Amino acid sequence: MKAFRLDELEAERVANEGAYLQFLRERNMSVGLYALDAGDPDPQGPHAQDEVYVVMSGRGSITVGDETTHVGRGSVVYVPAGVTHRFHHISEDLRVLVVFSPPES
């Protein structure tokens, strides 16, 4: 078993001075913690993998392709591989679990 605590992952992410911390990588998937503070731009582009976002805390919006929705704690968003997507209008610091399948390269 591999088990993780969000507070420990957040501390590791901060210590590494990055917005993204990949903390699990297996044959068919990878999982990471993504952080965007209120007002931050989201610089990511389309990925070669399918991904699922699970918002752990914070509030904002996400646009996937030409669809936009508001997100907050408990929101789950699927993004197909190759589709342009971006978080925006972040009003409270976002902390998001990201699952890539296959693993992010």
mmCIF file of N, CA, C and O in Angstrom, residues 20 32-35 52-57 87 94-98:
data_model
loop_
_atom_site.group_PDB
_atom_site.id
_atom_site.type_symbol
_atom_site.label_atom_id
_atom_site.label_comp_id
_atom_site.label_asym_id
_atom_site.label_seq_id
_atom_site.Cartn_x
_atom_site.Cartn_y
_atom_site.Cartn_z
ATOM 1 N N TYR A 20 3.477 22.169 -9.087
ATOM 2 C CA TYR A 20 3.027 20.783 -9.266
ATOM 3 C C TYR A 20 4.008 19.823 -8.609
ATOM 4 O O TYR A 20 5.230 19.963 -8.768
ATOM 5 N N GLY A 32 -0.652 13.691 -8.979
ATOM 6 C CA GLY A 32 0.092 14.816 -8.448
ATOM 7 C C GLY A 32 -0.808 15.813 -7.761
ATOM 8 O O GLY A 32 -2.037 15.721 -7.830
ATOM 9 N N LEU A 33 -0.174 16.765 -7.093
ATOM 10 C CA LEU A 33 -0.865 17.867 -6.441
ATOM 11 C C LEU A 33 -0.514 19.141 -7.201
ATOM 12 O O LEU A 33 0.671 19.452 -7.396
ATOM 13 N N TYR A 34 -1.533 19.871 -7.635
ATOM 14 C CA TYR A 34 -1.356 21.114 -8.385
ATOM 15 C C TYR A 34 -1.887 22.255 -7.538
ATOM 16 O O TYR A 34 -2.980 22.147 -6.957
ATOM 17 N N ALA A 35 -1.123 23.341 -7.461
ATOM 18 C CA ALA A 35 -1.507 24.479 -6.635
ATOM 19 C C ALA A 35 -1.476 25.761 -7.444
ATOM 20 O O ALA A 35 -0.493 26.053 -8.124
ATOM 21 N N VAL A 52 -7.851 13.699 -14.810
ATOM 22 C CA VAL A 52 -8.982 13.998 -13.939
ATOM 23 C C VAL A 52 -8.478 14.942 -12.860
ATOM 24 O O VAL A 52 -7.438 14.682 -12.240
ATOM 25 N N TYR A 53 -9.197 16.027 -12.642
ATOM 26 C CA TYR A 53 -8.911 16.968 -11.564
ATOM 27 C C TYR A 53 -9.921 16.749 -10.452
ATOM 28 O O TYR A 53 -11.125 16.681 -10.711
ATOM 29 N N VAL A 54 -9.439 16.682 -9.206
ATOM 30 C CA VAL A 54 -10.300 16.634 -8.028
ATOM 31 C C VAL A 54 -9.906 17.831 -7.164
ATOM 32 O O VAL A 54 -8.785 17.870 -6.634
ATOM 33 N N VAL A 55 -10.799 18.793 -7.047
ATOM 34 C CA VAL A 55 -10.496 19.999 -6.279
ATOM 35 C C VAL A 55 -10.620 19.679 -4.790
ATOM 36 O O VAL A 55 -11.689 19.296 -4.310
ATOM 37 N N MET A 56 -9.492 19.842 -4.088
ATOM 38 C CA MET A 56 -9.455 19.565 -2.656
ATOM 39 C C MET A 56 -9.820 20.803 -1.839
ATOM 40 O O MET A 56 -10.404 20.697 -0.768
ATOM 41 N N SER A 57 -9.456 21.983 -2.349
ATOM 42 C CA SER A 57 -9.811 23.236 -1.675
ATOM 43 C C SER A 57 -9.681 24.381 -2.675
ATOM 44 O O SER A 57 -9.015 24.252 -3.692
ATOM 45 N N PHE A 87 -7.342 26.684 -15.673
ATOM 46 C CA PHE A 87 -8.042 27.275 -14.530
ATOM 47 C C PHE A 87 -7.917 28.795 -14.639
ATOM 48 O O PHE A 87 -6.905 29.316 -15.116
ATOM 49 N N LEU A 94 -6.336 27.416 -4.959
ATOM 50 C CA LEU A 94 -6.752 26.084 -5.409
ATOM 51 C C LEU A 94 -5.691 25.050 -5.077
ATOM 52 O O LEU A 94 -4.493 25.268 -5.317
ATOM 53 N N ARG A 95 -6.131 23.910 -4.560
ATOM 54 C CA ARG A 95 -5.287 22.736 -4.376
ATOM 55 C C ARG A 95 -6.047 21.587 -5.032
ATOM 56 O O ARG A 95 -7.175 21.275 -4.652
ATOM 57 N N VAL A 96 -5.421 21.001 -6.055
ATOM 58 C CA VAL A 96 -6.116 20.057 -6.917
ATOM 59 C C VAL A 96 -5.291 18.776 -7.066
ATOM 60 O O VAL A 96 -4.096 18.833 -7.368
ATOM 61 N N LEU A 97 -5.925 17.623 -6.852
ATOM 62 C CA LEU A 97 -5.300 16.351 -7.180
ATOM 63 C C LEU A 97 -5.488 16.133 -8.671
ATOM 64 O O LEU A 97 -6.575 16.371 -9.207
ATOM 65 N N VAL A 98 -4.420 15.684 -9.330
ATOM 66 C CA VAL A 98 -4.450 15.459 -10.769
ATOM 67 C C VAL A 98 -4.072 14.009 -11.022
ATOM 68 O O VAL A 98 -3.015 13.554 -10.584
#
